[in-house]
């Protein structure tokens, strides 16, 4: 099953809403706490990036019994050097974002660590699409 | 009481008017109004007492023990929560309040604030050993611990595994002050509904050493009546550090952890946990989360306004050193939890994921067809929760008054349509 969310690039106070909804859905499915946490961390980071750098966009989550695939698409400026962006501590975030506790350059590395697959399609001028896959471990249901 | 699902927070069906006020305040969507009264789902209830606080008909209540419950014991020890001190104005000192408890039939008093100091030391020492893996969460508030079990299971491994001051106090009484005796009854004087539940089904412990929990609101009047005539003598052992646990910031200050967050009120606690689950709090070492507004002084079993009680306790903290010497040292005591606090699958739509997925799909379809007003008339807290109920078969779609109206209109149109044009003469023969 599929969920689709519009993510506003205008209102920072709404950032995190889409990942919150997905988290709720995973809880209803009885997905293991560990997988919910990993999905939440990845999608929240990606959603923040989309708001801060990408000017908003669309987030889609596709759920199957064994995995979730989240795709976040924006039409922002794109990432010029993906390899550099994946390095811990590298950040292009403006000062006001850092003041809010974001922009430490840990976002993409963190997403990589918490996902089972991470794919970033981006080029300057053609926006960024981030695809995150998290596998559910059937052996760690809730209360297990 | 019904086995492991016993809850202190219960409903008096005779008083409930099915008004739906409580629905929207429940942090785990545990309440439904069906057949003219509210119902609380045991597997979801976290005993936070929000519904007790908001019910306009006083139909929600916390089951606790009457003062007479102390009678069967030869040694009757009161464990007053420090919140008790803030219920009375400045004329009544802590020593007087403690002596007052003895007038009501208790034979001894052990301040929970004294145990809170030991718990603070134990928790600080544990965190120092645990290193940088935080933020660690306080396990003092039973409603917060249950909220983690039901709604934030992925955060359970962040609980600092140290027992609550209530439990520490009860064990010290039984193991150190009256060892080897079976006629000792230990009674917590409580601002908190959740403590009643955990005194019977403890979190992270095999058994509670507390024999009963008496609500502050139940003991208030007899104690208030006794206080003016009490002969006061030195009783206090707890210092400001332990007494401050009654309100928000008290525990963090007592632990003296740098980079601590303290948050009170269940809605704000949820906000902090959501952020923590999103991986947002890497620079935080400790989170003191208390379900009630302003902390335990805001508990549903208190009498005084939480902010007045907090102000009184804070002014007490400023002026008082303990009267008597401390009796214990944390490093000589065992204050750790004995077992894991595990997740509770209260929010899953079905035990089996495939089945849950079908129900979730159906929920989405139903939710789209609903008005999205979250009016509560159907008896569920939100349109989405109602959609889940319909998908699970716990409610029918026409419990929504908007859907009912829609269906009636359709039915009306169909009835008119059935009338049709008048039949021609001889038709159908």
XYZ file of C-alpha atoms in Angstrom:
573
model
C 0.000 0.000 0.000
C 1.056 3.513 -0.771
C 0.984 6.814 1.071
C 1.606 10.187 -0.564
C 2.363 13.460 1.201
C 2.980 16.972 -0.043
C 5.883 18.483 1.884
C 5.802 22.280 2.105
C 8.997 24.155 1.401
C 7.593 27.282 3.013
C 6.800 26.332 6.572
C 9.545 24.898 8.763
C 7.053 24.235 11.566
C 5.361 21.578 9.411
C 8.603 19.774 8.582
C 8.486 16.224 9.966
C 4.765 15.775 9.492
C 5.029 13.233 6.688
C 7.542 11.082 8.574
C 5.308 11.327 11.645
C 2.383 9.925 9.638
C 4.492 7.082 8.306
C 5.706 6.304 11.810
C 2.101 6.075 12.981
C 1.201 3.728 10.117
C 4.139 1.448 10.926
C 3.035 1.316 14.549
C -0.438 0.222 13.458
C 1.102 -2.553 11.384
C 3.019 -3.863 14.370
C 6.388 -3.346 12.691
C 9.294 -3.902 15.086
C 10.322 -0.862 17.169
C 13.843 -1.020 15.737
C 12.614 -0.836 12.136
C 10.212 1.991 12.988
C 13.057 3.921 14.543
C 15.356 3.393 11.542
C 12.616 4.440 9.124
C 11.777 7.482 11.244
C 15.387 8.648 11.420
C 15.935 8.253 7.643
C 12.684 9.758 6.514
C 12.853 12.628 8.982
C 16.363 13.531 7.826
C 15.308 13.322 4.189
C 12.186 15.366 4.807
C 14.221 18.039 6.575
C 16.650 18.155 3.659
C 13.748 18.522 1.282
C 12.395 21.490 3.266
C 15.731 23.165 3.946
C 17.523 22.609 0.629
C 14.927 21.379 -1.864
C 12.090 23.866 -1.421
C 9.636 21.105 -0.535
C 8.255 18.345 -2.720
C 6.464 15.028 -2.564
C 7.115 12.096 -0.247
C 5.767 8.668 -1.058
C 5.931 5.606 1.137
C 5.281 2.142 -0.180
C 4.643 -0.508 2.427
C 4.941 -4.239 1.989
C 4.921 -6.894 4.717
C 8.693 -7.130 4.683
C 9.882 -3.629 3.864
C 9.128 0.047 3.398
C 10.386 2.087 0.472
C 10.224 5.856 0.864
C 10.787 8.137 -2.105
C 11.234 11.871 -1.598
C 11.281 14.032 -4.698
C 12.056 17.738 -4.856
C 12.782 20.148 -7.692
C 15.384 22.126 -5.781
C 18.920 23.066 -6.831
C 20.217 19.481 -6.704
C 23.437 18.217 -5.120
C 26.549 19.174 -7.155
C 28.962 16.696 -5.574
C 27.201 13.709 -4.088
C 30.359 12.059 -2.799
C 31.269 15.160 -0.842
C 27.713 15.414 0.524
C 27.920 11.863 1.845
C 30.963 12.716 3.978
C 30.352 13.114 7.694
C 30.537 16.729 8.761
C 30.173 18.199 5.286
C 27.308 20.687 5.249
C 25.976 23.479 3.079
C 23.266 24.409 5.586
C 22.931 28.113 6.356
C 23.675 29.465 9.818
C 20.013 29.761 10.917
C 19.522 26.071 10.267
C 22.584 25.200 12.326
C 21.210 27.305 15.132
C 18.151 25.046 15.156
C 20.381 22.057 15.742
C 20.399 20.817 12.145
C 23.018 21.058 9.436
C 25.843 19.272 11.212
C 26.630 17.372 8.043
C 25.414 14.095 9.517
C 22.136 13.821 7.607
C 23.096 11.719 4.610
C 25.640 9.554 6.466
C 22.991 8.957 9.132
C 20.453 7.934 6.503
C 22.929 5.535 5.004
C 23.619 3.988 8.396
C 19.963 3.508 9.268
C 18.631 2.262 5.916
C 19.107 -1.065 4.172
C 19.358 0.702 0.843
C 19.806 4.368 0.076
C 19.754 5.841 -3.394
C 20.197 9.501 -4.251
C 19.534 10.749 -7.771
C 20.545 14.337 -8.141
C 22.121 16.778 -10.523
C 22.422 20.561 -10.362
C 19.257 22.099 -11.703
C 17.214 18.930 -11.899
C 16.245 18.390 -8.293
C 16.920 15.497 -5.967
C 15.200 12.173 -5.483
C 16.055 10.195 -2.385
C 14.952 6.570 -2.142
C 15.190 4.812 1.207
C 14.522 1.154 1.843
C 14.203 -0.340 5.313
C 13.623 -4.054 5.809
C 11.406 -5.320 8.604
C 12.774 -8.158 10.626
C 9.872 -10.592 11.091
C 11.566 -12.005 14.191
C 11.279 -8.801 16.178
C 7.601 -7.992 16.368
C 6.288 -5.761 19.144
C 6.581 -7.219 22.600
C 8.821 -9.980 21.260
C -8.964 -6.036 39.445
C -8.501 -8.290 36.456
C -5.049 -9.873 36.256
C -2.121 -8.132 34.651
C -4.371 -5.623 32.922
C -5.433 -3.978 36.187
C -5.549 -0.210 35.927
C -5.983 2.390 38.591
C -7.796 4.673 36.181
C -11.375 3.442 35.859
C -14.814 4.657 34.983
C -17.904 5.033 37.125
C -20.591 4.093 34.572
C -23.313 5.687 36.685
C -21.704 9.118 36.406
C -20.590 8.955 32.769
C -22.878 10.951 30.477
C -21.108 9.865 27.293
C -20.109 13.488 26.645
C -16.893 12.586 24.711
C -14.739 15.229 26.480
C -12.202 12.626 27.605
C -11.732 11.175 24.117
C -9.495 13.839 22.684
C -7.257 14.151 25.726
C -6.190 10.516 25.856
C -2.594 10.277 24.558
C -2.970 6.688 23.367
C -6.537 6.911 21.993
C -7.540 4.337 24.590
C -11.080 5.627 25.181
C -14.220 5.034 23.140
C -17.739 6.124 23.967
C -20.083 3.300 23.059
C -23.595 2.460 24.192
C -23.969 5.548 26.306
C -20.717 5.397 28.297
C -16.962 5.607 27.983
C -14.842 2.458 27.784
C -11.100 2.388 28.483
C -8.987 -0.127 26.540
C -6.713 -1.754 29.115
C -3.926 -2.596 26.678
C -3.590 1.057 25.675
C -4.218 2.909 28.968
C -1.033 4.328 30.480
C -2.675 5.556 33.722
C -1.702 9.149 33.036
C -4.912 10.441 34.580
C -5.628 12.991 31.822
C -9.214 11.726 31.599
C -9.655 12.100 35.356
C -8.517 15.689 35.068
C -10.842 16.656 32.214
C -14.016 14.679 32.996
C -16.752 17.253 33.743
C -18.870 14.646 35.560
C -16.160 13.147 37.771
C -16.921 9.792 36.200
C -13.234 8.937 35.774
C -11.494 7.993 38.955
C -8.391 6.327 40.247
C -8.824 3.261 42.382
C -6.637 3.545 45.491
C -6.645 2.185 49.016
C -8.619 3.670 51.920
C -6.797 4.741 55.071
C -8.341 1.717 56.811
C -6.116 -0.544 54.677
C -3.291 0.073 57.162
C -5.175 -1.521 60.073
C -4.180 -5.197 59.628
C -0.472 -4.390 60.079
C 1.291 -4.043 63.430
C 3.926 -1.731 61.912
C 2.310 0.824 59.629
C 4.760 2.953 57.685
C 3.684 5.985 55.659
C 5.771 6.889 52.606
C 4.719 10.453 51.855
C 5.533 11.722 48.355
C 7.208 15.127 48.653
C 4.180 16.515 46.787
C 2.245 16.123 50.048
C 4.269 18.968 51.608
C 3.000 21.424 48.988
C -0.659 20.714 49.754
C -0.592 22.753 52.950
C 0.300 26.384 53.480
C 3.411 27.688 55.234
C 1.949 27.341 58.719
C 2.470 23.597 58.480
C 6.099 22.568 58.348
C 7.332 19.263 56.959
C 8.053 18.056 60.510
C 4.465 18.890 61.467
C 3.057 17.086 58.416
C 5.173 14.001 59.150
C 4.088 14.017 62.802
C 0.507 14.490 61.586
C 0.706 11.220 59.672
C 1.575 9.470 62.948
C -1.617 10.898 64.457
C -3.647 9.161 61.731
C -2.548 5.699 62.802
C 0.802 5.246 61.122
C 3.556 4.021 63.446
C 6.458 5.299 61.344
C 7.173 7.597 58.419
C 9.767 7.312 55.672
C 10.065 10.291 53.350
C 10.056 9.290 49.681
C 12.200 12.390 49.192
C 14.937 10.694 51.240
C 14.834 7.749 48.834
C 14.778 10.186 45.889
C 18.218 11.435 46.925
C 19.578 7.885 46.920
C 17.908 7.175 43.560
C 19.448 10.388 42.181
C 22.902 9.211 43.233
C 22.336 5.731 41.791
C 21.031 7.093 38.475
C 23.879 9.598 38.149
C 26.408 6.842 38.856
C 24.734 4.527 36.331
C 24.813 7.219 33.633
C 28.438 7.976 34.321
C 29.206 4.287 33.744
C 26.962 4.091 30.646
C 28.956 6.835 28.964
C 27.873 8.716 25.866
C 25.041 6.510 24.638
C 22.273 8.881 25.746
C 20.006 10.584 26.008
C 18.870 8.391 28.893
C 15.314 8.615 30.107
C 14.152 8.832 33.699
C 12.055 5.836 34.742
C 10.464 7.651 37.696
C 7.088 8.478 36.130
C 4.984 5.316 35.666
C 2.742 6.913 33.039
C 5.763 7.944 30.986
C 7.236 4.442 31.199
C 3.914 2.976 30.025
C 3.694 5.585 27.271
C 7.066 4.339 26.063
C 5.833 0.732 26.190
C 2.700 1.499 24.171
C 3.659 4.354 21.870
C 7.464 4.633 21.754
C 8.799 1.085 22.190
C 11.929 1.946 20.211
C 12.973 4.257 23.067
C 12.670 1.652 25.845
C 16.362 0.809 25.662
C 17.087 4.374 26.775
C 15.435 3.970 30.182
C 17.878 4.443 33.043
C 17.340 1.100 34.843
C 16.987 2.480 38.355
C 13.898 1.913 40.497
C 11.557 4.732 41.468
C 11.937 6.583 44.784
C 8.655 5.033 45.985
C 9.930 1.508 45.441
C 13.370 2.327 46.879
C 11.743 3.780 50.000
C 9.501 0.733 50.473
C 12.430 -1.660 50.152
C 14.569 0.315 52.576
C 11.780 0.182 55.124
C 11.280 -3.553 54.777
C 14.872 -4.662 54.297
C 16.802 -2.194 56.448
C 14.523 -0.690 59.075
C 12.325 -3.715 59.846
C 14.240 -6.707 58.453
C 12.782 -10.193 58.702
C 9.326 -9.113 59.856
C 6.051 -9.977 58.170
C 3.812 -7.553 60.052
C 5.106 -4.411 58.340
C 2.736 -2.537 56.023
C 4.183 0.153 53.779
C 1.810 2.730 52.286
C 2.637 5.318 49.661
C 0.819 8.650 50.070
C 0.301 9.375 46.419
C -0.377 12.231 44.025
C -0.353 9.687 41.213
C -2.839 7.184 39.779
C -0.113 5.297 37.936
C 1.630 4.463 41.216
C -1.438 2.491 42.317
C -1.095 0.319 39.234
C 2.664 -0.170 39.543
C 2.381 -1.022 43.241
C 0.484 -4.121 42.041
C 2.155 -4.703 38.677
C 5.572 -3.047 38.940
C 7.618 -1.968 35.935
C 11.024 -3.612 35.687
C 10.682 -5.366 39.066
C 9.376 -8.797 39.958
C 7.417 -7.629 42.950
C 6.601 -4.331 44.607
C 7.411 -3.808 48.266
C 4.531 -1.336 48.587
C 1.484 -2.758 50.362
C -0.953 -0.032 49.481
C -1.350 3.377 47.926
C -3.428 6.062 49.604
C -4.462 9.081 47.544
C -3.369 12.480 48.839
C -6.920 13.701 48.220
C -8.298 10.980 50.510
C -5.901 11.644 53.355
C -6.031 15.427 53.008
C -9.028 16.190 55.221
C -8.162 13.953 58.183
C -4.559 15.144 58.019
C -5.598 18.786 57.746
C -7.811 18.317 60.800
C -4.980 16.742 62.792
C -2.231 19.218 61.909
C -3.045 22.141 64.239
C -2.957 19.925 67.338
C 0.201 18.006 66.524
C 3.193 18.160 68.857
C 5.977 18.894 66.441
C 9.375 17.223 66.708
C 12.341 16.834 64.343
C 11.482 14.198 61.720
C 12.839 15.464 58.399
C 15.748 13.628 56.825
C 15.335 14.627 53.180
C 17.024 17.749 51.914
C 15.943 20.145 49.182
C 17.532 17.829 46.640
C 15.035 15.040 47.288
C 12.024 17.227 48.019
C 12.453 18.947 44.636
C 11.528 15.680 42.898
C 7.908 16.760 43.504
C 8.117 19.176 40.593
C 9.638 19.411 37.159
C 13.406 20.109 37.082
C 13.815 18.594 40.537
C 15.143 15.262 39.346
C 17.465 16.782 36.725
C 18.871 19.171 39.323
C 19.323 16.329 41.807
C 21.197 14.231 39.244
C 23.294 17.254 38.284
C 23.612 16.011 34.701
C 24.683 18.655 32.259
C 22.587 18.904 29.089
C 19.343 17.613 30.569
C 15.858 18.252 29.221
C 12.975 18.370 31.642
C 9.477 18.181 30.233
C 6.096 17.890 31.916
C 2.526 17.411 30.702
C 1.765 14.381 28.558
C 1.342 16.306 25.277
C 4.742 17.981 25.604
C 6.328 14.697 26.680
C 5.038 13.128 23.455
C 6.531 16.023 21.468
C 9.963 15.428 23.007
C 9.760 11.658 22.433
C 8.747 12.174 18.784
C 11.807 14.375 18.310
C 14.003 11.868 20.105
C 12.701 9.036 17.922
C 13.579 11.112 14.854
C 17.165 11.152 16.062
C 17.112 14.833 16.883
C 18.646 14.985 20.359
C 22.206 13.911 19.991
C 23.519 16.615 22.305
C 21.161 15.747 25.180
C 22.360 13.499 28.019
C 19.213 13.003 30.102
C 15.482 13.524 29.770
C 13.313 13.986 32.827
C 9.799 13.434 31.500
C 6.791 13.710 33.807
C 3.250 13.115 32.584
C 1.529 15.645 34.820
C 1.606 19.420 34.395
C 4.512 20.870 36.437
C 5.418 17.337 37.537
C 4.051 15.209 40.399
C 2.520 18.296 42.057
C 0.101 18.210 39.105
C -0.944 14.621 39.812
C -4.630 13.731 39.509
C -4.833 12.657 43.174
C -3.689 16.002 44.590
C -5.807 18.719 46.147
C -3.831 21.930 45.636
C -3.257 23.763 42.353
C 0.000 22.398 40.886
C 1.643 25.786 40.501
C 0.810 26.890 44.025
C 2.092 23.550 45.362
C 5.289 23.931 43.368
C 5.871 27.464 44.634
C 5.454 26.289 48.220
C 7.847 23.401 47.772
C 10.393 25.629 46.115
C 10.298 28.098 48.964
C 10.779 25.152 51.347
C 13.832 24.090 49.352
C 15.361 27.501 49.810
C 15.124 27.589 53.553
C 15.545 24.066 54.867
C 18.443 21.810 55.631
C 17.523 18.343 56.865
C 16.853 18.030 60.562
C 18.256 14.534 61.007
C 21.350 12.811 59.641
C 21.150 10.738 56.423
C 20.851 6.999 57.150
C 21.927 5.403 53.867
C 24.449 5.759 51.104
C 23.437 4.893 47.525
C 26.590 2.953 46.754
C 25.765 0.496 49.542
C 22.279 -0.223 48.165
C 20.848 -2.212 45.268
C 18.555 0.185 43.435
C 18.695 -1.267 39.917
C 15.682 -2.568 38.046
C 15.496 -6.346 38.025
C 14.149 -7.008 34.554
C 13.601 -5.435 31.177
C 10.651 -3.130 30.600
C 9.190 -4.541 27.395
C 7.047 -3.180 24.575
C 3.281 -3.594 24.573
C 1.619 -4.122 21.202
C -1.373 -1.996 22.136
C -1.505 0.100 18.975
C -1.142 -2.570 16.274
C -4.297 -3.216 14.261
C -3.778 -6.995 14.293
C -1.202 -9.408 15.713
C -0.350 -10.589 12.209
C 1.281 -8.072 9.855
C -0.493 -9.151 6.681
C -3.832 -8.864 8.388
C -2.788 -5.507 9.869
C -1.864 -4.282 6.416
C -5.268 -5.178 5.003
C -6.896 -3.367 7.906
C -4.669 -0.344 7.399
C -5.584 -0.191 3.708
C -9.242 -0.381 4.581
C -8.716 2.272 7.267
C -7.250 4.654 4.690
C -10.206 4.151 2.333
C -12.716 4.700 5.128
C -10.808 7.723 6.494
C -10.932 9.390 3.067
C -14.709 9.144 3.030
C -15.085 10.755 6.481
C -15.521 14.502 7.058
C -12.223 14.874 8.967
C -13.771 17.085 11.646
C -12.742 14.864 14.561
C -16.022 15.851 16.218
C -16.145 12.794 18.490
C -19.876 12.175 17.973
C -19.174 8.632 16.826
C -17.434 7.931 20.129
C -13.907 7.746 18.711
C -11.272 10.459 19.325
C -10.683 11.250 15.642
C -11.996 10.361 12.191
C -8.880 8.264 11.647
C -9.339 6.350 14.895
C -12.966 5.798 13.920
C -11.877 4.503 10.503
C -9.618 2.006 12.300
C -12.511 0.923 14.511
C -14.768 0.371 11.474
C -12.028 -1.564 9.661
C -11.528 -3.756 12.732
C -15.285 -4.285 13.024
C -15.556 -2.507 16.376
C -17.867 0.174 14.966
C -20.202 0.607 12.001
C -19.868 3.412 9.480
C -23.267 4.896 10.375
C -21.984 5.652 13.895
C -20.668 8.758 12.080
C -23.570 11.193 12.065
C -22.413 12.633 8.749
C -22.379 9.220 7.124
C -25.732 8.449 8.716
C -27.214 11.639 7.253
C -25.701 10.826 3.859
C -27.197 7.337 3.969
C -30.605 8.632 5.058
C -30.632 11.116 2.208
C -29.744 8.338 -0.258
C -32.413 6.116 1.236
C -34.943 8.930 0.934
C -34.050 9.468 -2.708
C -34.336 5.749 -3.349
C -37.751 5.652 -1.709
C -38.959 8.492 -3.898
C -37.404 6.770 -6.911
C -39.221 3.539 -6.057
C -42.530 5.292 -6.329
C -41.744 5.883 -10.024
C -44.264 7.026 -12.618
C -47.827 5.786 -12.045
C -48.309 2.363 -13.654
C -50.281 2.259 -16.861
C -53.643 0.660 -16.753
C -53.511 -3.020 -17.223
C -49.690 -3.111 -17.022
C -48.237 -6.291 -15.628
C -51.346 -8.327 -16.099
